Structure formats: C-alpha cells, structure tokens
Coordinates of C-alpha atoms in Angstrom, one line a residue:
M22 CA 64.6 118.3 86.9
N23 CA 65.2 115.8 84.1
R24 CA 66.3 116.9 80.7
K25 CA 62.8 116.3 79.1
N26 CA 61.1 118.6 81.6
F27 CA 63.9 121.2 81.2
L28 CA 63.4 121.3 77.4
K29 CA 59.6 121.5 77.9
N30 CA 60.0 124.4 80.3
K31 CA 62.3 126.2 77.9
K32 CA 59.9 125.6 75.0
I33 CA 56.9 127.0 76.9
N34 CA 58.9 130.0 78.0
W35 CA 59.9 130.8 74.4
I36 CA 56.3 130.6 73.2
K37 CA 55.3 133.0 75.9
V38 CA 58.1 135.4 75.2
V39 CA 57.4 135.5 71.5
I40 CA 53.6 136.1 72.1
Q41 CA 54.4 138.8 74.6
I42 CA 56.7 140.6 72.2
L43 CA 54.2 140.5 69.4
S44 CA 51.3 141.6 71.6
F45 CA 53.4 144.5 72.9
A46 CA 54.0 145.6 69.4
L47 CA 50.5 145.0 68.0
I48 CA 48.0 145.5 70.8
P49 CA 49.9 147.3 73.7
G50 CA 46.8 149.1 74.9
L51 CA 44.3 146.3 74.7
F52 CA 44.1 145.7 78.4
E53 CA 43.3 149.5 78.8
G54 CA 40.6 149.2 76.2
E55 CA 39.0 146.3 78.0
F56 CA 38.7 148.3 81.2
A57 CA 37.3 151.4 79.4
A58 CA 34.8 149.2 77.6
V59 CA 33.5 147.8 81.0
G60 CA 33.3 151.4 82.3
N61 CA 31.3 152.6 79.3
I62 CA 28.7 149.8 79.7
V63 CA 28.3 150.4 83.4
S64 CA 28.1 154.2 82.9
C65 CA 25.3 153.7 80.3
I66 CA 23.4 151.5 82.7
Y67 CA 23.7 154.2 85.4
K68 CA 22.5 156.9 83.0
G69 CA 19.6 154.9 81.8
N70 CA 20.5 155.4 78.2
I71 CA 21.9 152.0 77.4
S72 CA 21.2 150.8 73.9
W73 CA 23.0 148.7 71.3
E74 CA 24.4 151.8 69.6
S75 CA 25.8 153.2 72.8
V76 CA 27.6 150.0 73.9
K77 CA 28.3 148.0 70.7
Y78 CA 31.9 149.0 70.4
S79 CA 32.5 148.2 74.1
V80 CA 30.8 144.8 73.6
W81 CA 33.0 144.1 70.6
M82 CA 36.1 145.2 72.5
L83 CA 35.2 142.8 75.3
V84 CA 34.8 140.0 72.8
A85 CA 38.6 140.0 72.7
T86 CA 39.1 138.6 76.1
V87 CA 35.9 137.7 77.9
P88 CA 34.8 134.6 75.9
A89 CA 38.3 133.2 75.9
T90 CA 38.7 133.7 79.7
V91 CA 35.4 131.9 80.3
L92 CA 36.4 129.0 78.1
V93 CA 40.1 128.5 78.6
G94 CA 41.1 130.7 81.5
R95 CA 43.3 133.7 81.8
F96 CA 45.7 133.1 78.9
F97 CA 45.3 136.8 78.0
C98 CA 46.8 137.8 81.3
G99 CA 49.6 135.3 81.1
F100 CA 50.6 135.6 77.5
F101 CA 49.1 138.7 75.8
C102 CA 48.8 141.5 78.3
S103 CA 51.6 144.1 77.8
F104 CA 51.2 145.4 81.3
G105 CA 51.9 141.9 82.6
A106 CA 54.8 141.5 80.2
V107 CA 56.6 144.6 81.7
Q108 CA 56.1 143.2 85.2
D109 CA 57.6 139.9 84.1
L110 CA 60.6 141.8 82.6
L111 CA 61.1 143.8 85.8
W112 CA 60.9 140.7 88.0
L113 CA 63.4 138.9 85.7
G114 CA 65.9 141.8 85.8
S115 CA 65.7 142.5 89.6
H116 CA 67.1 139.2 90.9
R117 CA 70.3 140.9 92.0
L118 CA 68.3 143.6 93.8
R119 CA 66.3 141.0 95.6
A120 CA 69.5 139.3 96.6
L121 CA 70.4 142.4 98.7
F122 CA 67.5 141.5 101.0
P123 CA 68.3 137.9 102.0
G124 CA 65.8 135.8 104.0
K125 CA 62.1 135.5 103.5
R126 CA 59.4 136.7 105.8
N127 CA 56.1 135.0 106.3
L128 CA 53.8 137.2 104.3
K129 CA 51.1 134.7 103.6
K130 CA 48.5 136.4 105.7
A131 CA 49.3 139.8 104.2
D132 CA 49.2 138.3 100.7
R133 CA 45.8 136.8 101.3
I134 CA 44.5 140.2 102.5
F135 CA 46.0 142.2 99.7
R136 CA 44.5 139.9 97.1
F137 CA 41.1 141.4 97.9
A138 CA 42.4 144.9 97.1
K139 CA 41.7 144.4 93.3
Y140 CA 38.1 143.7 94.1
A141 CA 38.0 146.9 96.2
V142 CA 39.5 148.9 93.2
L143 CA 36.8 147.4 90.9
F144 CA 34.1 148.2 93.4
Y145 CA 35.3 151.8 93.7
F146 CA 35.1 152.3 89.9
I147 CA 31.7 150.7 89.7
I148 CA 30.1 152.6 92.6
F149 CA 31.8 155.9 92.5
V150 CA 33.6 156.6 89.2
W151 CA 31.4 155.1 86.5
S152 CA 28.2 156.2 88.2
G153 CA 29.4 159.8 88.0
V154 CA 29.5 160.4 91.8
T155 CA 33.3 161.0 91.6
A156 CA 34.7 163.0 88.7
V157 CA 38.1 161.6 87.7
K158 CA 40.0 164.0 85.4
T159 CA 43.4 162.3 85.8
A160 CA 44.4 159.2 83.9
G161 CA 45.0 155.9 85.7
P162 CA 48.4 154.1 85.8
W163 CA 47.3 151.8 82.9
Q164 CA 46.3 154.8 80.8
V165 CA 49.7 156.5 81.4
F166 CA 51.4 153.2 80.6
G167 CA 49.4 153.1 77.4
Q168 CA 50.7 156.4 76.3
Y169 CA 54.3 155.5 76.9
V170 CA 54.1 152.2 75.0
S171 CA 52.7 154.0 71.9
F172 CA 55.8 153.7 69.7
G173 CA 57.0 156.9 68.2
H174 CA 54.9 159.2 70.3
W175 CA 56.9 159.8 73.5
P176 CA 54.8 161.9 75.8
G177 CA 57.8 163.3 77.8
L178 CA 58.5 163.0 81.5
K179 CA 55.8 165.4 82.7
L180 CA 53.2 162.7 82.5
L181 CA 55.1 160.8 85.2
L182 CA 54.4 163.6 87.6
S183 CA 50.7 163.1 87.3
V184 CA 48.7 161.0 89.8
G185 CA 48.6 158.1 87.3
G186 CA 52.3 158.5 86.6
V187 CA 53.2 158.3 90.3
L188 CA 51.0 155.2 90.8
L189 CA 52.6 153.6 87.7
L190 CA 56.1 154.1 89.2
L191 CA 55.0 152.6 92.5
I192 CA 53.6 149.6 90.7
F193 CA 56.9 149.1 88.8
I194 CA 58.8 149.4 92.1
G195 CA 56.5 146.8 93.7
S196 CA 57.0 144.5 90.7
L197 CA 60.7 144.4 91.4
F198 CA 60.0 142.6 94.7
V199 CA 56.7 140.8 94.1
Q200 CA 56.2 139.0 90.9
R201 CA 53.2 140.3 89.0
F202 CA 52.6 142.8 91.8
F203 CA 49.8 144.7 90.0
C204 CA 48.1 141.6 88.7
R205 CA 48.0 139.9 92.1
Y206 CA 46.7 142.8 94.2
F207 CA 45.4 145.8 92.3
C208 CA 44.3 145.0 88.7
P209 CA 40.5 145.7 88.4
M210 CA 40.3 143.7 85.2
G211 CA 42.1 140.9 86.9
A212 CA 39.3 140.9 89.5
I213 CA 36.8 140.5 86.7
Y214 CA 38.8 137.8 84.9
S215 CA 39.3 135.9 88.2
L216 CA 35.5 135.7 88.7
I217 CA 34.6 134.7 85.2
S218 CA 37.4 132.2 84.7
Q219 CA 36.0 129.8 87.3
T220 CA 34.1 127.9 84.6
S221 CA 37.2 127.3 82.4
F222 CA 37.2 123.8 80.9
L223 CA 41.0 123.9 80.4
K224 CA 42.2 122.5 83.7
I225 CA 45.6 121.5 85.1
D226 CA 45.6 118.2 87.0
K227 CA 48.1 117.8 89.8
P228 CA 47.2 114.8 92.0
R229 CA 48.9 115.4 95.4
K230 CA 49.4 111.7 96.0
E231 CA 52.0 111.6 93.2
C232 CA 53.8 114.8 94.4
G233 CA 57.1 114.8 96.0
K234 CA 58.4 117.3 98.5
C235 CA 60.0 119.8 96.2
H236 CA 57.0 122.3 96.1
L237 CA 58.5 123.8 92.9
C238 CA 55.0 124.4 91.5
T239 CA 54.3 126.7 94.4
S240 CA 57.7 128.4 94.5
K241 CA 57.7 129.1 90.7
C242 CA 54.0 130.2 90.5
T243 CA 53.9 133.6 88.9
M244 CA 50.9 134.6 91.0
G245 CA 52.3 133.2 94.2
M246 CA 49.5 130.6 94.6
D247 CA 49.9 127.8 97.2
L248 CA 49.5 124.7 95.0
T249 CA 50.6 122.2 97.7
K250 CA 47.0 121.5 98.7
K251 CA 45.5 121.5 95.2
D252 CA 44.7 118.5 93.0
R253 CA 43.4 120.7 90.1
I254 CA 44.1 124.2 89.0
A255 CA 41.5 126.1 87.0
G256 CA 40.6 129.8 86.7
G257 CA 40.6 132.2 89.6
E258 CA 44.0 133.6 90.4
C259 CA 45.7 131.4 87.9
I260 CA 46.9 133.3 84.8
S261 CA 47.8 130.2 82.8
C262 CA 51.6 131.0 82.9
Q263 CA 52.3 127.2 82.8
K264 CA 55.1 127.5 85.4
C265 CA 53.7 124.7 87.5
V266 CA 53.5 122.5 84.5
S267 CA 57.0 123.2 83.1
W268 CA 58.9 123.1 86.4
C269 CA 57.3 119.9 87.8
P270 CA 60.3 117.5 87.9
K271 CA 57.9 114.5 87.7
G272 CA 55.6 115.8 85.1
N273 CA 52.8 115.4 87.6
A274 CA 51.2 118.8 86.9
R275 CA 49.8 118.6 83.4
F276 CA 46.8 119.5 81.2
R277 CA 44.4 116.8 80.4
S278 CA 45.1 117.5 76.8
R279 CA 48.7 117.5 75.7
Y280 CA 47.9 120.5 73.5
G281 CA 46.6 122.6 76.4
V282 CA 48.9 125.5 75.8
L283 CA 48.2 125.6 72.1
I284 CA 44.4 125.4 72.7
G285 CA 44.5 128.2 75.3
V286 CA 46.7 130.5 73.2
G287 CA 44.8 129.7 70.0
V288 CA 41.3 130.4 71.5
T289 CA 42.5 133.7 73.0
C290 CA 44.2 134.8 69.8
A291 CA 41.1 133.9 67.8
T292 CA 38.8 136.0 70.0
I293 CA 41.2 139.0 69.8
M294 CA 41.1 138.8 66.0
V295 CA 37.3 138.5 65.9
S296 CA 37.0 141.5 68.2
Q297 CA 39.3 143.6 66.0
L298 CA 37.5 142.5 62.8
L299 CA 34.1 143.3 64.3
I300 CA 35.2 146.8 65.1
A301 CA 37.0 147.4 61.8
G302 CA 34.1 146.0 59.8
N303 CA 31.6 148.2 61.4
L304 CA 33.8 151.3 60.9
A305 CA 34.1 150.4 57.2
K306 CA 30.3 149.9 57.0
E307 CA 29.5 153.2 58.5
K308 CA 32.1 154.9 56.3
T309 CA 30.4 153.7 53.1
A310 CA 26.8 153.9 54.4
E311 CA 24.5 156.1 52.4
N312 CA 23.9 159.4 54.3
D313 CA 20.1 159.7 54.5
A314 CA 19.9 162.2 57.3
G315 CA 17.9 165.4 56.7
G316 CA 19.5 168.8 56.8
N317 CA 19.6 170.0 60.4
F318 CA 22.5 172.4 60.4
Q319 CA 23.1 175.9 59.1
N320 CA 25.3 176.0 56.0
G321 CA 28.8 177.4 56.6
I322 CA 32.2 176.7 58.0
Y323 CA 32.6 176.4 61.8
T324 CA 35.5 176.1 64.2
G325 CA 35.6 174.8 67.7
T326 CA 38.0 173.8 70.5
G327 CA 37.7 171.1 73.1
E328 CA 39.9 169.8 75.9
G329 CA 41.8 166.6 75.2
Y330 CA 44.0 164.6 77.5
R331 CA 47.1 166.8 77.1
G332 CA 45.7 170.0 75.8
K333 CA 43.4 171.7 73.3
V334 CA 41.8 170.0 70.4
T335 CA 40.7 172.2 67.4
V336 CA 38.4 171.1 64.6
T337 CA 36.8 172.7 61.5
V338 CA 33.3 171.6 60.5
K339 CA 31.9 172.2 57.0
V340 CA 28.1 172.1 56.5
A341 CA 26.4 172.1 53.1
D342 CA 22.7 171.6 52.4
G343 CA 22.1 171.3 56.1
K344 CA 24.5 168.4 56.5
I345 CA 27.9 167.9 58.0
T346 CA 30.0 167.2 54.9
E347 CA 33.5 167.3 56.3
L348 CA 35.3 167.3 59.7
V349 CA 38.9 168.3 59.8
L350 CA 41.2 167.9 62.8
D351 CA 43.3 171.1 62.8
D352 CA 45.4 170.9 65.9
Y353 CA 45.8 168.7 69.0
A354 CA 48.3 168.1 71.8
D355 CA 47.5 164.4 72.6
D356 CA 49.6 161.4 71.4
K357 CA 49.1 160.7 67.8
S358 CA 48.1 157.1 68.1
Y359 CA 45.3 157.9 70.6
M360 CA 44.0 160.8 68.7
E361 CA 44.0 159.0 65.3
R362 CA 42.1 156.1 66.8
A363 CA 39.5 158.5 68.2
E364 CA 39.4 160.7 65.2
N365 CA 38.8 157.9 62.7
R366 CA 35.8 156.4 64.4
I367 CA 34.2 159.5 65.8
F368 CA 34.3 161.6 62.6
Q369 CA 33.0 158.7 60.6
E370 CA 30.1 158.2 63.0
M371 CA 29.2 161.9 63.1
I372 CA 29.0 162.2 59.3
S373 CA 27.2 158.9 59.0
R374 CA 24.6 159.7 61.6
Q375 CA 24.5 163.5 61.1
N376 CA 24.6 163.7 64.8
T377 CA 27.3 164.5 67.4
D378 CA 25.8 162.2 70.0
V379 CA 28.4 159.4 69.6
D380 CA 30.3 157.1 71.9
T381 CA 33.9 157.7 73.0
V382 CA 36.5 155.2 71.7
S383 CA 37.5 152.6 74.3
G384 CA 41.2 153.2 75.2
A385 CA 41.1 156.8 73.9
T386 CA 38.4 158.4 76.1
Y387 CA 40.0 161.7 76.8
S388 CA 40.9 162.3 73.1
S389 CA 37.4 161.2 72.1
N390 CA 35.8 163.7 74.6
G391 CA 38.0 166.5 73.3
L392 CA 36.9 165.9 69.7
I393 CA 33.2 165.6 70.6
E394 CA 33.4 168.8 72.6
A395 CA 35.2 170.7 69.8
V396 CA 32.6 169.7 67.2
N397 CA 29.7 170.5 69.5
K398 CA 31.1 173.9 70.2
A399 CA 31.7 174.6 66.5
L400 CA 28.1 173.7 65.7
G401 CA 26.7 175.5 68.7
N402 CA 25.5 172.3 70.2
D403 CA 27.6 173.0 73.3
E404 CA 27.6 176.4 74.9
G405 CA 31.0 178.1 74.3
E406 CA 33.3 178.8 71.5
G407 CA 32.2 178.8 67.9
K408 CA 32.1 180.8 64.7
K409 CA 29.1 182.0 62.9
P410 CA 28.5 180.4 59.5
E411 CA 29.7 182.5 56.6
Q412 CA 26.8 184.2 54.8
E413 CA 26.4 184.1 51.1
E414 CA 27.6 187.5 49.7
S415 CA 24.5 187.7 47.6
E416 CA 22.2 187.5 50.6
D417 CA 20.6 190.8 51.4
K418 CA 20.5 191.4 55.1
Q419 CA 17.4 193.6 55.0
S420 CA 15.4 191.2 53.0
F421 CA 16.3 188.5 55.5
I422 CA 14.9 190.7 58.3
E423 CA 11.8 191.6 56.3
A424 CA 11.0 187.9 55.7
G425 CA 10.5 187.4 59.4
R426 CA 8.6 190.6 60.3
F427 CA 5.9 190.5 62.9
Q428 CA 2.5 190.8 61.1
D429 CA -1.1 191.2 62.1
L430 CA -0.4 191.1 65.8
T431 CA -3.2 191.6 68.3
D432 CA -2.4 193.7 71.4
G433 CA -2.1 191.6 74.6
I434 CA 0.3 189.6 76.7
Y435 CA 1.3 186.2 75.5
T436 CA 3.5 183.4 76.9
G437 CA 5.3 180.7 75.0
S438 CA 8.1 178.1 75.4
A439 CA 10.6 176.2 73.2
D440 CA 13.7 174.0 73.5
A441 CA 16.9 175.9 74.1
F442 CA 20.2 174.1 74.9
R443 CA 19.6 172.1 78.1
G444 CA 15.8 172.4 78.4
D445 CA 12.8 174.7 77.8
V446 CA 13.0 178.5 77.9
E447 CA 9.7 180.3 78.7
V448 CA 9.0 183.9 77.6
Q449 CA 6.3 186.5 78.0
V450 CA 5.7 188.8 75.0
T451 CA 3.9 192.1 75.3
V452 CA 2.2 193.5 72.2
E453 CA 1.0 197.1 72.1
K454 CA -0.3 198.9 69.0
Q455 CA 0.4 195.8 67.0
K456 CA 4.1 195.9 67.9
V457 CA 6.2 193.8 70.2
T458 CA 7.2 196.2 73.0
D459 CA 8.6 193.8 75.6
I460 CA 9.9 190.3 75.8
S461 CA 10.6 188.9 79.3
I462 CA 12.2 185.7 80.3
L463 CA 10.1 183.7 82.8
S464 CA 12.2 180.6 83.1
Y465 CA 15.2 178.8 81.6
C466 CA 17.4 175.7 81.9
D467 CA 20.6 176.6 80.2
T468 CA 24.0 177.6 81.7
E469 CA 23.7 181.2 83.0
E470 CA 26.9 182.4 81.6
Y471 CA 25.8 181.7 78.0
F472 CA 22.1 182.1 78.3
F473 CA 22.4 185.7 79.6
R474 CA 24.8 186.5 76.9
A475 CA 22.4 185.3 74.2
A476 CA 18.9 186.3 75.5
P477 CA 19.4 190.1 75.9
A478 CA 21.0 190.3 72.5
V479 CA 18.4 188.5 70.5
I480 CA 15.5 190.2 72.5
E481 CA 16.9 193.6 71.7
Q482 CA 17.3 192.7 68.0
M483 CA 13.7 191.3 67.8
K484 CA 12.3 194.4 69.4
A485 CA 14.3 196.8 67.2
E486 CA 13.7 195.0 63.9
Q487 CA 10.2 193.7 64.8
S488 CA 11.3 190.4 63.2
L489 CA 12.1 186.9 64.1
N490 CA 14.9 186.8 61.6
V491 CA 17.8 188.1 63.7
D492 CA 21.3 186.8 64.3
A493 CA 22.0 184.2 67.0
V494 CA 24.8 185.0 69.4
S495 CA 28.1 183.3 68.4
G496 CA 28.9 180.4 70.8
A497 CA 25.4 180.4 72.2
T498 CA 23.4 179.4 69.1
Y499 CA 20.9 177.1 70.8
S500 CA 20.2 179.4 73.6
S501 CA 19.6 182.2 71.1
N502 CA 17.3 180.1 68.9
G503 CA 15.4 178.8 71.9
V504 CA 14.4 182.4 72.8
I505 CA 13.4 183.1 69.2
H506 CA 11.4 179.9 68.9
A507 CA 9.7 180.7 72.2
V508 CA 8.6 184.1 71.0
A509 CA 7.3 182.6 67.8
N510 CA 5.4 180.0 69.9
A511 CA 3.9 182.8 72.1
L512 CA 2.7 184.7 69.1
E513 CA 1.6 181.5 67.3
I514 CA 3.8 182.2 64.2
P515 CA 4.3 179.1 62.2
E516 CA 7.9 178.0 61.5
D517 CA 7.5 178.4 57.8
Q518 CA 7.0 182.1 58.2
Y519 CA 10.5 182.9 59.4
A520 CA 14.0 181.7 58.6
P521 CA 14.6 178.0 59.7
R522 CA 16.5 177.8 62.9
P523 CA 17.9 174.6 64.2
G524 CA 16.3 173.7 67.5
R525 CA 17.7 171.4 70.2
N526 CA 16.2 167.9 70.2
L527 CA 16.3 167.3 73.9
T528 CA 15.1 163.7 73.9
A529 CA 18.6 162.2 74.0
K530 CA 19.9 165.1 76.1
K531 CA 17.4 164.5 78.9
K532 CA 18.3 160.9 79.0
N533 CA 22.0 161.7 79.3
H534 CA 21.6 164.3 82.0
G535 CA 18.9 162.3 83.9
H536 CA 17.2 165.6 85.0
I537 CA 17.0 169.2 83.9
V538 CA 17.2 172.1 86.4
K539 CA 14.7 174.8 85.8
H540 CA 15.5 178.4 86.9
E541 CA 12.7 180.9 87.5
I542 CA 13.0 184.7 86.9
T543 CA 10.8 186.3 89.5
S544 CA 11.3 190.0 88.6
Q545 CA 12.7 192.3 86.0
E546 CA 15.3 193.4 88.6
E547 CA 16.6 189.8 88.9
Y548 CA 16.8 189.5 85.1
E549 CA 18.7 192.8 84.8
E550 CA 21.1 191.8 87.6
K551 CA 22.0 188.6 85.8
V552 CA 22.4 190.4 82.4
E553 CA 24.8 192.9 84.0
K554 CA 26.7 190.1 85.8
Y555 CA 27.4 188.2 82.6
S556 CA 28.0 191.1 80.3
K557 CA 31.2 192.0 82.1

C-alpha cells in the first residue's frame, strides 16, 4: 500500500473511531430504540388501534436512521451504532486469541446460510412476539446491553444470568472470532436496514478490470462480503465501513464523490438530530399545552404499584377538581436513565391528556409499562392495588347516603347493565314493598378475582342503606361502580340523582383487547360459590 492510501486509511479510521466514541456517550441505546419503535408500530397494526397518537413517537424515533439508510446506506451501522462499536473493539483486541487457532477453514457456505438468520429473527418478532402470540417477559441481548452502557447506573452481574444476558455473552464470544458477528448473522434491525438500503444513491465503484490480485477489499471487509466479483457496492450487507476504499492499494475502490464519507456521515447525523428534536419538541409542547380535559376522576390522593423491568414501581397520584394535577414517582428498582426517560414523557402525556392510555417510550418499554400499571392501579383503572381517595373531613357520611336513597320505586323485577372494568355487567334488581330486596349478577366481563370482591360488598351496602351512594371497594373501583351504575340503569335512576361515579369508557379498551369475554351467572349457587372462592 502506498503512503497516500495509508494516510487515507488512517484518516477514515480516526473519523470512525471519534464518531463511535461520541455516539457511545450520547446515544448508546439508539439502536435499541429503533427496534422498539418498529415493534410498537407492528403491534398497533395487529391490535387494530393504530393512529398517529399511538405511533408518532415511534415514527419520530425511526426518522433517526431510516431516511438516511434509504438515501446513503448503512452509515448508522458502520459509524454510529454502539453495539457495533463494541463488536469492533472485541475484534480488534482478540487478534492474539485468533492466532491460537492458525489456519482457515472454508466457511463460505455456512456464512451464506447464517446470513439469513437475521431475517428469521425479524420474522419471529413480527409473527409471534409483536402480534402477542408469544409473551416475552425477558429482555433481549440488546436491551441488556443498553442497561450496561447507561453510565453511572451499573445494574450488577445478576442481569447477565438472564436469557438476554446469556445471549449477549454468546454474541460477544462470537465477535472475538467473527468480525461484526451479530451484525452479520442475527441483528433484526440489520435485516431491515439491508432491505431498505438497496436504493442508496451513495455507491462505491470498484471496476474489476482495474483490480489486481491482492483481494484486500474482500479480506478487510468488516461484513465479510466477497467483493472480488463486484463492480459496484451499494446497500444490502454493506455497512459503509469504508475498509474496501481505504485499503485498496490502487485506489480503485472509491466513491463517485470524493466527499462520500462526509456526505454519508453528515446525512445520518442530521436525521438523528432531527429525530431527537421532533421528540423533544413534542414533549415540550405537551408539557405547556393548556389542560382542557373535563374532570373525570375522584378528588383525592392515590398510590399504586406496577412491575418494572427490575422490580416494583410505586407512584402517587393527586387529583383535584376531577383532574390529575400531579404524578410523583416514589420508588423504583429500574436503572435511573431508563426510568427517567419513561417518567418524563409518560407523566407529561397523562397530565396533558387526562388519560392513562398512553404509549410506552421506545427503548424503555418495561419501565414505561411499570409506570402505566402503577398509575392505573392507583386510580382504579386497573384491577388491583389502590387507595381510596381521602374524604373531606366536613363531609357527612349519612347525608352522602341520603342523597342517593332509592325513592318512589315500583314493585317488580328489573334488569340493567353498565360498563365495568373490561366490559358490561348486567344485573337483576328485585323491588318489594318499594324497597330493593335483591340484586343478582346475570353476567360480567371483569377479572373474577376482583369482580367478586367488589360485587358482593357494594350489593350488600346498597341493600342495607337503600342507596346508590355507597363506597366502592378499594382496588376494584370500576368493577364496584359498574355494579352501581347497572342498578341505577335497571331502576331508571338518572345519574344526577346520585353521587357522580367515574365509569369506564370502554371504546379504547375494546380496541386494545380486540374482544371481550362475557361470563354468565346461571344460578344463585354459582354466584355464591364464586363469592366464597374469592373471599378467602
């Protein structure tokens, strides 16, 4: 190699190393966020609830890499991906280890076969995981990696014993012997990038008629591509590492433009910046947006607990004038960087929308789900833990009951229904001597464990007090209110004649679940058996 090409090779390598170090420090989990964004969009399509609101953050996340990959090729993989940078470092530091295994075997056939594995991984996620057919509770190797590269938040060694941790170690071991092992064979995002980069206008020309017999372009190729039979390199498996350009002793492999590297890196860097600005700008807009939502929640202070990635997530929710006024993260076990990223966006969206139906944050899915679950449980939107709102000391319990008394009832048997937590609850109400003497459950859609803790309690209260103004069961608020609303519906009592009770708007819920399972109660004996079962 002549001195000119040697200096050129050294210059490109330094540009790449500097960018990789900066990317590792500033955007270490971006590749993970890209994969999570694709998953969110595909999942929304499967569920049939896709909308701009449900996928906008995922779309903006994908702006970081997809347009640049289509236009200039896989510069993100070659220069910006932190997972790829670690593989490069492992390969660079393992030359002595590889020297212990002299001789090369002909693995070209195996290499060609294994290259299809990344498409199989992508296919598995699309068909089984994102569709909801297979429930995946453990983190993947890239998610485990993302936690370890979050500076200042070391997750300990226990995470390495998880399925994702073991796979990560196997990938690192493979990277010692095969350059860019994961990128070549198993990266699902690599499969996507390989497909969409075929149209890249930034091409490397390498006319074979001017080639010698050194084959350095092939031997130095990071992705192990056979370049001896190519006159042009563009997209596909190529990650734009520039090794073929920088190592060519004749300077035969070259971009059509002398500024090819700067163009590729510049376009990719620009799309990453645009992506981050779009996300940050929308968060700021939602934070300062005027809150026009009506009051749909009971005033008070609530607490709830959800399940994050590494343990429990506890939140406090404050409600005033029927609106969520403050959300406080009390305790969590997840890594701080992931939790803060999820907390900032999710809490802002909930307060802005006055709704807990928000999207998870790409790259922090488990922490997001933990926060959403905790807030839902605190407000009674999700069956489980919660705390009743604190009553004003001046409120008189008896006057509260009196305000919802049954009045002017006509003897007979009536049926009515209303929304509970997951679907409708249907009741039968018996009136004798102008009093409610019996309330029976005919059908329900909620989780049995919570429904049969709520229904008997509120039914006995209503019969004893002859009033609709009774307490909901803590942790089963919507099941309780569903029964109360159903009784009011059966007796044709307008909502303005008893205390306001938040009912479950099931429109979005039904879309998310796809279908609602209805359970019939065929006899009083069956009802009593379930009550006894869940009262233990």
